[in-house]
Short mmCIF file of C-alpha atoms and ligand atoms in Angstrom, two decimals:
data_model
loop_
_atom_site.label_atom_id
_atom_site.label_comp_id
_atom_site.label_asym_id
_atom_site.label_seq_id
_atom_site.Cartn_x
_atom_site.Cartn_y
_atom_site.Cartn_z
CA MET V 1 66.00 76.37 66.44
CA GLU V 2 64.31 75.64 69.78
CA PRO V 3 66.09 77.08 72.81
CA ILE V 4 67.74 74.32 74.83
CA ILE V 5 66.05 75.75 77.93
CA LYS V 6 63.03 78.02 78.04
CA LEU V 7 61.17 79.29 81.09
CA GLU V 8 57.77 80.88 80.81
CA GLY V 9 55.95 82.78 83.57
CA ILE V 10 57.63 80.88 86.39
CA ASN V 11 56.47 81.64 89.92
CA LEU V 12 57.95 79.76 92.83
CA TYR V 13 57.28 80.00 96.55
CA TYR V 14 59.11 78.52 99.52
CA ASP V 15 56.97 77.68 102.57
CA LYS V 16 53.81 78.53 100.64
CA GLY V 17 50.95 79.48 102.96
CA LYS V 18 53.18 79.71 106.03
CA PRO V 19 54.18 82.92 107.81
CA THR V 20 57.70 82.30 106.47
CA GLU V 21 56.48 82.27 102.85
CA VAL V 22 59.01 83.57 100.32
CA TRP V 23 58.05 84.45 96.75
CA ALA V 24 61.42 83.44 95.33
CA LEU V 25 60.74 83.66 91.58
CA LYS V 26 58.33 86.18 90.10
CA ASP V 27 57.10 85.72 86.55
CA VAL V 28 60.45 84.58 85.29
CA ALA V 29 60.74 84.10 81.55
CA LEU V 30 63.94 83.40 79.67
CA GLU V 31 65.56 81.53 76.84
CA ILE V 32 68.93 79.86 76.71
CA ASN V 33 70.19 78.60 73.38
CA LYS V 34 72.40 75.63 72.68
CA GLY V 35 76.10 76.48 72.95
CA GLU V 36 75.52 79.76 74.75
CA TYR V 37 77.61 80.99 77.69
CA CYS V 38 75.15 82.84 79.86
CA ALA V 39 75.15 84.13 83.41
CA PHE V 40 72.84 85.12 86.21
CA PHE V 41 74.06 88.11 88.14
CA GLY V 42 72.54 89.67 91.22
CA PRO V 43 72.80 90.13 94.99
CA SER V 44 72.60 87.30 97.48
CA GLY V 45 69.07 86.05 98.02
CA CYS V 46 67.70 87.29 94.68
CA GLY V 47 66.85 83.79 93.51
CA LYS V 48 69.83 82.67 91.44
CA THR V 49 70.22 79.24 93.01
CA THR V 50 66.46 78.71 92.88
CA ILE V 51 66.45 79.42 89.15
CA LEU V 52 69.23 76.90 88.60
CA TYR V 53 67.22 74.26 90.40
CA VAL V 54 64.21 75.05 88.27
CA LEU V 55 66.02 74.87 84.98
CA SER V 56 67.80 71.67 85.88
CA GLY V 57 64.50 70.03 86.75
CA MET V 58 65.18 69.74 90.46
CA GLU V 59 62.45 72.01 91.80
CA SER V 60 59.53 70.91 89.66
CA GLU V 61 57.25 70.28 92.66
CA ARG V 62 57.55 73.78 94.06
CA VAL V 63 56.90 75.68 90.84
CA SER V 64 53.39 77.02 91.26
CA SER V 65 52.86 78.37 87.77
CA GLY V 66 54.68 78.57 84.49
CA GLN V 67 56.50 76.16 82.23
CA VAL V 68 59.98 74.75 81.93
CA LEU V 69 60.70 73.65 78.38
CA ILE V 70 63.72 71.53 77.59
CA ASN V 71 64.36 71.44 73.84
CA GLY V 72 60.77 72.57 73.43
CA ARG V 73 59.28 69.89 75.66
CA ASP V 74 57.43 70.68 78.86
CA ILE V 75 59.37 69.15 81.73
CA ALA V 76 56.09 68.63 83.65
CA LYS V 77 55.17 66.07 80.99
CA PHE V 78 58.44 64.14 81.29
CA THR V 79 58.07 60.60 82.61
CA LYS V 80 59.89 59.84 85.85
CA ARG V 81 62.57 58.07 83.88
CA GLU V 82 63.00 60.98 81.46
CA LEU V 83 63.30 63.44 84.30
CA ALA V 84 65.92 61.28 85.99
CA VAL V 85 67.87 61.03 82.73
CA PHE V 86 67.78 64.79 82.24
CA ARG V 87 69.01 65.42 85.78
CA GLN V 88 71.77 62.82 85.54
CA ILE V 89 72.95 63.22 81.96
CA GLY V 90 71.43 66.43 80.67
CA VAL V 91 73.07 68.77 83.13
CA GLY V 92 76.26 68.82 85.20
CA ILE V 93 76.35 71.12 88.21
CA VAL V 94 79.36 72.69 89.91
CA PHE V 95 78.70 73.99 93.42
CA GLN V 96 80.37 76.67 95.51
CA GLN V 97 80.77 74.27 98.44
CA PHE V 98 82.13 71.55 96.10
CA ASN V 99 79.68 68.99 97.64
CA LEU V 100 82.13 66.10 97.37
CA ILE V 101 81.53 62.91 99.31
CA PRO V 102 84.14 63.04 102.08
CA SER V 103 84.49 59.30 102.71
CA ILE V 104 85.41 58.14 99.20
CA SER V 105 88.43 58.87 97.02
CA VAL V 106 88.67 61.70 94.54
CA LEU V 107 88.56 59.16 91.71
CA ASP V 108 85.38 57.53 93.02
CA ASN V 109 83.71 60.89 93.55
CA VAL V 110 84.14 61.56 89.85
CA ALA V 111 83.18 58.00 88.86
CA LEU V 112 80.00 57.95 90.94
CA PRO V 113 77.55 59.76 88.64
CA MET V 114 78.35 57.26 85.89
CA ALA V 115 76.88 54.47 88.03
CA PHE V 116 73.52 55.82 86.94
CA LEU V 117 74.31 54.76 83.39
CA GLY V 118 75.05 51.21 84.52
CA ILE V 119 78.69 51.37 83.46
CA SER V 120 81.05 48.90 85.10
CA LEU V 121 83.17 50.15 87.98
CA GLU V 122 86.35 49.49 86.04
CA ARG V 123 85.26 51.57 83.08
CA ARG V 124 83.89 54.30 85.32
CA ARG V 125 87.24 54.60 87.02
CA ALA V 126 89.05 54.70 83.70
CA GLU V 127 86.77 57.49 82.46
CA ALA V 128 87.11 59.35 85.76
CA GLN V 129 90.89 59.09 85.49
CA LYS V 130 90.76 60.79 82.08
CA LEU V 131 88.69 63.62 83.50
CA LEU V 132 91.13 64.07 86.37
CA GLU V 133 93.90 64.30 83.80
CA ARG V 134 92.04 66.92 81.81
CA LEU V 135 91.76 68.98 84.99
CA ASN V 136 95.39 68.41 86.01
CA ILE V 137 94.56 66.61 89.23
CA ALA V 138 95.34 63.02 88.25
CA PRO V 139 98.08 62.66 90.89
CA TYR V 140 95.48 63.10 93.64
CA ALA V 141 93.11 60.39 92.37
CA ASN V 142 93.45 58.17 95.41
CA ARG V 143 93.30 60.85 98.06
CA LEU V 144 90.25 61.83 100.06
CA PRO V 145 88.71 65.22 99.15
CA SER V 146 89.75 66.68 102.51
CA GLU V 147 93.39 66.08 101.59
CA LEU V 148 93.15 68.55 98.70
CA SER V 149 93.26 72.35 98.62
CA GLY V 150 90.11 74.34 97.83
CA GLY V 151 91.20 74.93 94.25
CA GLN V 152 91.91 71.23 93.72
CA GLN V 153 88.59 70.22 95.28
CA GLN V 154 86.76 72.55 92.94
CA ARG V 155 88.48 70.90 90.00
CA VAL V 156 87.26 67.54 91.30
CA GLY V 157 83.79 69.10 91.45
CA ILE V 158 84.10 70.15 87.81
CA ALA V 159 85.37 66.72 86.76
CA ARG V 160 82.37 65.15 88.49
CA ALA V 161 79.99 67.54 86.76
CA LEU V 162 81.46 66.37 83.44
CA ALA V 163 81.23 62.69 84.30
CA ASN V 164 78.20 61.86 82.18
CA ASN V 165 79.25 64.22 79.43
CA PRO V 166 76.31 66.60 79.86
CA PRO V 167 75.61 69.18 77.13
CA ILE V 168 74.74 71.77 79.80
CA ILE V 169 77.15 72.80 82.56
CA ILE V 170 75.70 74.81 85.42
CA CYS V 171 77.99 76.59 87.89
CA ASP V 172 76.53 78.00 91.09
CA GLU V 173 79.04 80.57 92.35
CA PRO V 174 81.95 78.24 91.64
CA LEU V 175 84.54 80.89 92.52
CA GLY V 176 83.25 81.81 95.96
CA ASN V 177 85.74 79.71 97.87
CA LEU V 178 88.72 80.16 95.58
CA ASP V 179 91.68 82.53 95.48
CA SER V 180 91.99 84.65 92.36
CA GLU V 181 94.48 82.35 90.61
CA ASN V 182 92.25 79.32 90.99
CA ALA V 183 89.18 81.37 90.16
CA ASN V 184 90.83 82.37 86.90
CA LYS V 185 91.67 78.77 86.10
CA VAL V 186 88.07 77.73 86.62
CA LEU V 187 86.83 80.54 84.37
CA GLU V 188 89.35 79.59 81.68
CA PHE V 189 88.21 76.01 81.83
CA MET V 190 84.53 76.95 81.58
CA LYS V 191 85.32 79.07 78.57
CA GLU V 192 87.11 76.14 76.99
CA LEU V 193 84.15 73.83 77.66
CA ASN V 194 81.99 76.37 75.91
CA THR V 195 84.14 77.26 72.91
CA LYS V 196 85.99 73.97 72.28
CA ASP V 197 83.40 71.42 73.39
CA GLY V 198 80.42 73.52 72.38
CA ARG V 199 78.68 72.99 75.70
CA THR V 200 76.09 75.35 77.05
CA VAL V 201 77.51 77.05 80.14
CA ILE V 202 75.27 78.67 82.76
CA MET V 203 77.17 80.65 85.36
CA VAL V 204 75.85 82.15 88.55
CA THR V 205 77.89 84.79 90.28
CA HIS V 206 77.66 87.95 92.30
CA GLU V 207 81.11 89.19 91.34
CA ALA V 208 81.07 91.39 88.29
CA TRP V 209 84.57 90.55 87.02
CA SER V 210 83.74 86.86 86.66
CA LEU V 211 81.11 87.68 84.03
CA ARG V 212 83.80 88.40 81.46
CA ASP V 213 83.09 85.39 79.22
CA ALA V 214 79.31 85.48 79.38
CA ARG V 215 77.59 86.61 76.19
CA LYS V 216 74.12 86.75 77.71
CA ILE V 217 73.64 88.16 81.18
CA PHE V 218 70.41 87.98 83.18
CA TYR V 219 70.39 90.66 85.87
CA MET V 220 68.26 89.58 88.82
CA LYS V 221 66.77 91.33 91.81
CA ASP V 222 64.13 90.20 94.32
CA GLY V 223 63.16 87.13 92.34
CA LYS V 224 62.79 88.97 89.04
CA ILE V 225 64.85 89.25 85.92
CA LEU V 226 65.38 92.99 85.58
CA LYS V 227 67.21 93.00 82.32
CA VAL V 228 68.96 90.83 79.76
CA GLU V 229 72.15 91.99 78.12
CA GLU V 230 74.07 90.37 75.28
CA PRO V 231 77.59 91.83 75.33
CA LYS V 232 79.79 91.10 72.34
CA GLU V 233 83.14 91.31 74.10
CA SER V 234 84.61 91.18 77.57
CA GLY V 235 85.10 94.94 77.54
CA ASP V 236 81.40 95.41 76.90
CA VAL V 237 80.63 93.15 79.84
CA ALA V 238 82.64 95.21 82.31
CA GLN V 239 81.18 98.42 80.97
CA ALA V 240 77.61 97.19 81.02
CA VAL V 241 77.95 95.85 84.53
CA SER V 242 79.59 98.93 86.00
CA LYS V 243 77.02 101.17 84.32
CA LEU V 244 74.17 99.15 85.75
CA MET V 245 75.60 99.17 89.26
CA TYR V 246 76.20 102.90 89.02
CA LYS V 247 72.62 103.51 87.96
CA GLN V 248 71.33 101.39 90.80
CA LEU V 249 73.21 103.55 93.28
CA ASN V 250 72.09 106.82 91.72
CA PRO V 251 68.90 105.94 89.89
CA ASN V 252 67.94 109.45 88.82
CA MET V 253 71.30 110.92 87.94
CA GLY V 254 73.69 110.50 85.08
CA GLU V 255 77.37 110.04 85.72
CA ASN V 256 78.28 113.48 84.42
CA GLN V 257 75.56 115.04 86.52
CA ILE V 258 76.93 113.54 89.69
CA MET V 259 80.44 114.59 88.73
CA ALA V 260 79.32 118.15 87.94
CA LYS V 261 77.49 118.43 91.21
CA SER V 262 80.32 117.27 93.40
CA LEU V 263 82.95 119.29 91.54
CA ALA V 264 80.86 122.49 91.46
CA ASP V 265 80.46 122.62 95.21
CA LEU V 266 84.13 122.04 95.75
CA LEU V 267 85.54 124.38 93.18
CA LEU V 268 83.30 127.32 93.99
CA ARG V 269 83.35 126.99 97.75
CA GLY V 270 82.37 130.32 99.29
CA TYR V 271 80.49 131.53 96.20
CA SER V 272 76.74 132.21 96.24
CA ALA V 273 74.28 129.40 95.55
CA SER V 274 73.19 130.97 92.25
CA GLU V 275 76.80 131.22 91.05
CA VAL V 276 77.45 127.61 91.99
CA LYS V 277 74.27 126.54 90.15
CA ARG V 278 75.28 128.33 87.02
CA PHE V 279 78.77 126.92 87.23
CA GLU V 280 77.35 123.44 87.66
CA PHE V 281 75.28 123.92 84.54
CA PHE V 282 78.29 124.82 82.39
CA LEU V 283 80.41 122.15 83.99
CA LEU V 284 77.82 119.55 83.04
CA GLN V 285 77.83 120.88 79.47
CA ARG V 286 81.62 120.56 79.37
CA LEU V 287 81.70 117.08 80.95
CA SER V 288 79.04 115.94 78.49
CA GLY V 289 81.05 117.33 75.60
CA ASN V 290 78.36 119.85 74.58
CA ILE V 291 80.82 122.75 74.73
CA ASP V 292 84.56 122.76 74.15
CA GLU V 293 87.37 123.91 76.38
CA ASP V 294 87.53 127.47 74.97
CA VAL V 295 83.81 128.10 75.31
CA PHE V 296 83.90 126.73 78.83
CA ARG V 297 86.74 129.05 79.84
CA GLU V 298 84.98 131.98 78.22
CA VAL V 299 81.69 131.46 80.11
CA LEU V 300 83.55 131.01 83.38
CA ASP V 301 85.14 134.39 82.84
CA ARG V 302 82.05 136.18 81.43
CA ALA V 303 80.22 138.51 83.83
CA TYR V 304 77.34 137.01 85.76
CA ARG V 305 74.83 139.56 84.48
CA ASN V 306 75.82 138.59 80.93
CA GLY V 307 75.00 134.94 81.54
CA GLY V 308 78.48 133.80 82.65
CA VAL V 309 79.80 132.60 85.98
CA GLY V 310 81.73 135.82 86.63
CA LEU V 311 85.07 134.46 87.77
CA TRP V 312 88.21 136.49 87.29
CA LYS V 313 90.42 135.44 84.38
CA GLY V 314 93.11 133.72 86.41
CA LYS V 315 90.65 131.65 88.34
CA ALA V 316 88.68 130.74 85.20
CA ALA V 317 91.88 129.50 83.56
CA LYS V 318 92.89 127.54 86.62
CA ILE V 319 89.53 125.83 86.95
CA SER V 320 89.31 125.10 83.26
CA PHE V 321 92.79 123.53 83.37
CA LEU V 322 91.79 121.34 86.27
CA VAL V 323 88.54 120.25 84.66
CA GLU V 324 90.36 119.26 81.46
CA GLY V 325 92.81 117.20 83.51
CA VAL V 326 90.04 115.51 85.40
CA MET V 327 88.22 114.76 82.17
CA SER V 328 91.10 113.18 80.31
CA GLN V 329 92.33 111.25 83.29
CA ARG V 330 88.92 110.21 84.41
CA HIS V 331 88.72 108.28 81.23
CA THR V 332 91.89 106.47 82.16
CA ILE V 333 90.63 105.63 85.61
CA GLU V 334 87.46 104.21 84.13
CA GLN V 335 89.62 101.99 81.98
CA VAL V 336 91.55 100.95 85.05
CA HIS V 337 88.36 99.94 86.79
CA GLU V 338 87.29 97.99 83.77
CA VAL V 339 90.53 96.06 83.72
CA LEU V 340 90.29 95.42 87.44
CA GLU V 341 86.76 94.15 87.11
CA LYS V 342 87.82 91.69 84.51
CA ASN V 343 90.83 90.50 86.45
CA PRO V 344 91.77 91.76 89.89
CA GLU V 345 95.41 90.78 89.34
CA ALA V 346 95.82 92.57 86.02
CA PRO V 347 99.11 94.44 85.80
CA LEU V 348 97.57 97.68 84.39
CA ALA V 349 100.98 98.72 83.11
CA GLU V 350 99.75 100.93 80.30
CA GLU V 351 97.17 102.84 82.29
CA ILE V 352 99.60 103.38 85.12
CA GLN V 353 102.26 104.75 82.79
CA LYS V 354 99.70 107.22 81.42
CA VAL V 355 98.81 108.37 84.91
CA ARG V 356 102.48 108.61 85.86
CA ARG V 357 103.35 110.78 82.86
CA TRP V 358 100.46 113.07 83.77
CA LEU V 359 101.56 113.23 87.40
CA LEU V 360 105.08 114.18 86.37
CA GLU V 361 104.05 116.93 83.93
CA GLU V 362 104.76 119.69 86.39
CA TYR V 363 107.51 117.95 88.29
CA LYS V 364 110.75 119.89 87.79
CA GLY V 365 113.17 117.37 89.29
CA LYS V 366 114.79 114.43 87.51
CA MET V 367 113.94 110.80 88.06
CA ASP V 368 116.09 107.79 87.35
CA GLU V 369 114.78 104.49 86.08
CA GLN V 370 114.63 103.02 89.56
CA GLN V 371 112.45 105.85 90.79
CA ILE V 372 110.11 105.58 87.82
CA LEU V 373 109.63 101.87 88.46
CA ARG V 374 108.95 102.51 92.10
CA LEU V 375 106.53 105.30 91.24
CA ASP V 376 104.58 103.04 88.87
CA GLU V 377 104.42 100.42 91.58
CA LEU V 378 103.14 103.00 94.04
CA ILE V 379 100.50 104.32 91.66
CA GLY V 380 99.32 100.76 91.13
CA GLU V 381 99.08 100.18 94.85
CA ARG V 382 97.16 103.39 95.32
CA VAL V 383 94.78 102.71 92.41
CA ARG V 384 94.04 99.29 93.87
CA ASN V 385 93.52 100.92 97.23
CA ILE V 386 96.26 98.84 98.82
CA ILE V 387 97.80 102.00 100.30
CA THR V 388 96.12 105.17 101.54
CA PRO V 389 96.66 108.65 100.05
CA GLN V 390 98.82 109.39 103.10
CA ASN V 391 100.97 106.28 102.54
CA PHE V 392 101.42 107.33 98.91
CA GLU V 393 102.63 110.77 99.89
CA GLN V 394 104.88 109.43 102.66
CA ILE V 395 106.60 106.91 100.41
CA LEU V 396 107.22 109.53 97.73
CA ASN V 397 108.96 111.63 100.35
CA LEU V 398 110.83 108.80 102.06
CA SER V 399 114.55 108.54 101.22
CA LYS V 400 115.69 106.04 98.60
CA GLY V 401 117.68 104.21 101.27
CA LYS V 402 114.38 103.50 102.98
CA PHE V 403 112.80 102.30 99.71
CA GLY V 404 111.06 105.59 99.14
CA LEU V 405 111.53 107.90 96.14
CA GLY V 406 113.35 110.70 97.89
CA ILE V 407 111.12 113.45 96.49
CA SER V 408 110.78 116.73 98.38
CA MET V 409 107.91 117.03 100.79
CA ARG V 410 106.31 119.77 98.74
CA SER V 411 106.40 117.83 95.46
CA SER V 412 105.25 114.66 97.20
CA ASN V 413 102.28 116.53 98.56
CA ARG V 414 101.42 117.99 95.16
CA MET V 415 101.71 114.68 93.37
CA ALA V 416 99.62 112.87 95.95
CA GLU V 417 96.87 115.47 95.71
CA LYS V 418 96.93 115.41 91.96
CA LEU V 419 96.50 111.66 91.97
CA GLU V 420 93.62 111.85 94.42
CA SER V 421 91.89 114.38 92.20
CA ILE V 422 91.33 111.68 89.57
CA LEU V 423 90.69 108.80 91.93
CA GLY V 424 87.36 110.33 92.83
CA GLY V 425 88.65 111.64 96.14
CA SER V 426 86.91 115.00 96.12
CA GLU V 427 89.12 116.32 98.91
CA GLY V 428 92.11 116.02 96.65
CA VAL V 429 90.55 118.31 94.09
CA ALA V 430 89.83 121.01 96.62
CA LYS V 431 93.30 120.88 98.07
CA SER V 432 95.11 120.82 94.78
CA MET V 433 93.25 123.98 93.84
CA LYS V 434 94.24 125.50 97.18
CA LEU V 435 90.68 126.66 97.73
P1 ADP R 501 70.61 83.37 95.66
O1 ADP R 501 71.12 82.07 95.13
O2 ADP R 501 70.47 84.43 94.62
O3 ADP R 501 71.38 83.85 96.84
P2 ADP R 501 68.32 81.78 96.51
O4 ADP R 501 67.73 81.24 95.25
O5 ADP R 501 69.17 80.86 97.30
O6 ADP R 501 69.10 83.14 96.18
O7 ADP R 501 67.16 82.29 97.46
C1 ADP R 501 66.09 83.11 97.03
C2 ADP R 501 65.15 83.38 98.19
O8 ADP R 501 64.51 82.17 98.58
C3 ADP R 501 65.85 83.90 99.43
O9 ADP R 501 65.00 84.81 100.05
C4 ADP R 501 66.03 82.67 100.28
O10 ADP R 501 66.04 83.00 101.65
C5 ADP R 501 64.80 81.86 99.94
N1 ADP R 501 65.05 80.40 100.02
C6 ADP R 501 65.96 79.71 99.31
N2 ADP R 501 65.88 78.39 99.59
C7 ADP R 501 64.91 78.26 100.51
C8 ADP R 501 64.33 77.13 101.20
N3 ADP R 501 64.77 75.89 100.98
N4 ADP R 501 63.34 77.38 102.08
C9 ADP R 501 62.88 78.63 102.28
N5 ADP R 501 63.36 79.73 101.65
C10 ADP R 501 64.36 79.55 100.78
MG1 MG R 502 72.80 80.97 95.68
#
């Protein structure tokens, strides 16, 4: 089947020939199929909005080379009338700034696009009313847009985009001005439009978590499409996105390599450069799963001249123990990040309980149910970076009467450092090893 939208070799310039010239799209080629939920993801200024204009037929004049094919037909060959029909009925666009007309009612804003089809005002209003109902904003029909909250205005914007029942819905950063609850509602609705109504949804965003429902992601940078990914599930989306961002930050290093490097320096502070290098090598092997825990401990302990790191037995055991802890918990923290990327308000209960059990492994004291609940809450706040490591430690130590946990200063300190050791805070690792 023909893709519903296909771009071939698109180049587009703003201010062509002027000193302010911008080459906004560079050899862009892509295909979007009917019924797909796809997304453009990339930093501000990379050309996302420009691409939306091109594929909705609104920037035809500026395109300097390449083709836009709608259902296999070159848009440059559309008659004026056909182009107008495609823009008015073929696509519905939802904007970040809502773009509602301030002087007319909510109902009339939604009814307006239908005027193009020559439908009577009465029928337009009736249709618009139905759309407002579908978006749960019917009670505000007769208000002016300015009398609605941001979330409600965005729902009016969506209703208007649906007015002529377009098969393609385009959203240009629709969540930018919304709080997380309203942002979630919009995403849910877009998903419904895609799965229940079978519409093609094209989402533009620069927030990774809002990509969760996209099953084709175009990564953009400097006017180019760097990469296309087709994740099967939401989990894959979060993973793919965080991997890509990580690689962009450290283009020449793998994740384990970076981890090995930072841990090696910390754990072997004061050792010679050659010892640290060798340690780093074995650490990378362990982190990558090439050697198991026993082999790792053995090479740490083995004499340097025999190819080992040459640590004394006690130290080798201690370091090995710490590395195993970091490894198993690091996995958990990655999961936490994934969940957070998908939904910043996610409760994370399971991951937090895992971390809490690990934190309490060496804790000798007893904790009642109240303290456990408070501890989980605290871990959550720390993981989300709502409180600092110092706050975390202080609250552990604070008396129960003051809404703390009433844990001794020494245990509070230990627990806080242990938690930091898996949150990527390298200082925590050094301190918890007392190096
Ligand atoms: P994004 O939506 O990803 O933030 P845009 O498509 O809006 O990116 O912009 C891509 C590039 O084109 C940017 O460098 C931007 O400054 C430039 N640009 C966008 N619109 C215009 C315009 N009307 N005139 C001149 N330059 C523009
Ligand atoms: Mg934009």
